[in-house]
Amino acid sequence: KQEVTQIPAALSVPEGENLVLNCSFTDSAIYNLQWFRQDPGKGLTSLLLIQSSQREQTSGRLNASLDKSSGRSTLYIAASQPGDSATYLCAGRSYNTDKLIFGTGTRLQVFP
Amino acid sequence: GAGVSQSPSNKVTEKGKDVELRCDPISGHTALYWYRQRLGQGLEFLIYFQGNSAPDKSGLPSDRFSAERTGESVSTLTIQRTQQEDSAVYLCASSLRTGGWNQPQHFGDGTRLSIL
């Protein structure tokens, strides 16, 4: 059974810092992993999707990596901005299933 | 619309009442998902539709919960005889399923359900 864990639960950094959010999963038979951001009172915005055959994906200041052998994914945010403040969720999809298993998220605050 | 639309955005009801939550997926998306997010907890999968069929209902917590989808479009999640533990944000997502499973899921803003 897939379980997803995110560390840290909360993070507060000054504007301009580069930061790394961590996601661990227990089932290495993962088909893909998706990173989302959730703003208060809002739904989820898809940031990046990494397929099992890929090692990383990049979008602007965001870079996500996937290491199936160690059961880890990281989301790297470069030059953080106050607008990056949100909860970041990772979710894994295993083979032969369509549902996503979510971590509990990392609540990020970037202060000016 | 361009995104997944859910209604109502907020619903407050008394314990024991039935509620219906609606989801309009992105046009052309054949896959539709329902998740639940309770306060302080992660998102829990409820049910998945491919077209109008639900091949995976494994997340529905009890027989008070049901869902349907018609016209390979709109879906309704129904909760009968609501209980206080049903209070949560109910999120709907859709994806373009073209035979592979590497399509991202796109989420609506959710329905915040409060049971008094």
PDB file of C-alpha atoms in Angstrom, chain A residues 36 44 91-93 98-102, chain B residues 6 21 32-38 42-48 77 88-94 105 107 110-111:
ATOM      1  CA  PHE A  36       0.650  20.681  -6.587  1.00  0.00           C
ATOM      2  CA  LEU A  44      -5.035  22.377  -6.174  1.00  0.00           C
ATOM      3  CA  ALA A  91       0.937  12.784  -4.894  1.00  0.00           C
ATOM      4  CA  GLY A  92       1.951   9.438  -6.330  1.00  0.00           C
ATOM      5  CA  ARG A  93       0.111   7.182  -8.725  1.00  0.00           C
ATOM      6  CA  ASP A  98      -5.822   5.771 -11.392  1.00  0.00           C
ATOM      7  CA  LYS A  99      -6.034   7.332  -7.967  1.00  0.00           C
ATOM      8  CA  LEU A 100      -3.446   9.644  -6.461  1.00  0.00           C
ATOM      9  CA  ILE A 101      -2.101   9.065  -2.960  1.00  0.00           C
ATOM     10  CA  PHE A 102      -1.321  12.408  -1.351  1.00  0.00           C
TER      11      PHE A 102
ATOM     12  CA  GLN B   6     -17.647  22.746  -8.559  1.00  0.00           C
ATOM     13  CA  LEU B  21     -22.279  18.153  -4.705  1.00  0.00           C
ATOM     14  CA  LEU B  32     -13.095  12.303 -13.302  1.00  0.00           C
ATOM     15  CA  TYR B  33     -12.092  11.907  -9.672  1.00  0.00           C
ATOM     16  CA  TRP B  34     -13.543  12.817  -6.284  1.00  0.00           C
ATOM     17  CA  TYR B  35     -11.336  13.406  -3.236  1.00  0.00           C
ATOM     18  CA  ARG B  36     -12.043  14.545   0.313  1.00  0.00           C
ATOM     19  CA  GLN B  37      -9.851  16.791   2.453  1.00  0.00           C
ATOM     20  CA  ARG B  38     -10.712  16.857   6.137  1.00  0.00           C
ATOM     21  CA  GLY B  42      -4.339  14.887   3.551  1.00  0.00           C
ATOM     22  CA  LEU B  43      -6.534  14.343   0.544  1.00  0.00           C
ATOM     23  CA  GLU B  44      -8.338  11.014   0.468  1.00  0.00           C
ATOM     24  CA  PHE B  45      -9.435   9.371  -2.768  1.00  0.00           C
ATOM     25  CA  LEU B  46     -13.154   8.600  -2.953  1.00  0.00           C
ATOM     26  CA  ILE B  47     -14.112   7.445  -6.459  1.00  0.00           C
ATOM     27  CA  TYR B  48     -12.902   7.509 -10.061  1.00  0.00           C
ATOM     28  CA  LEU B  77     -21.564  13.162  -5.315  1.00  0.00           C
ATOM     29  CA  ALA B  88     -14.673  18.400   4.806  1.00  0.00           C
ATOM     30  CA  VAL B  89     -13.704  20.008   1.536  1.00  0.00           C
ATOM     31  CA  TYR B  90     -14.762  17.797  -1.354  1.00  0.00           C
ATOM     32  CA  LEU B  91     -12.519  18.201  -4.379  1.00  0.00           C
ATOM     33  CA  CYS B  92     -13.159  17.090  -7.920  1.00  0.00           C
ATOM     34  CA  ALA B  93     -10.473  16.568 -10.553  1.00  0.00           C
ATOM     35  CA  SER B  94     -10.448  15.600 -14.200  1.00  0.00           C
ATOM     36  CA  GLN B 105      -5.148  15.702 -12.827  1.00  0.00           C
ATOM     37  CA  PHE B 107      -8.623  20.199  -9.684  1.00  0.00           C
ATOM     38  CA  GLY B 110     -13.826  22.325  -4.004  1.00  0.00           C
ATOM     39  CA  THR B 111     -17.045  22.377  -2.003  1.00  0.00           C
TER      40      THR B 111
END
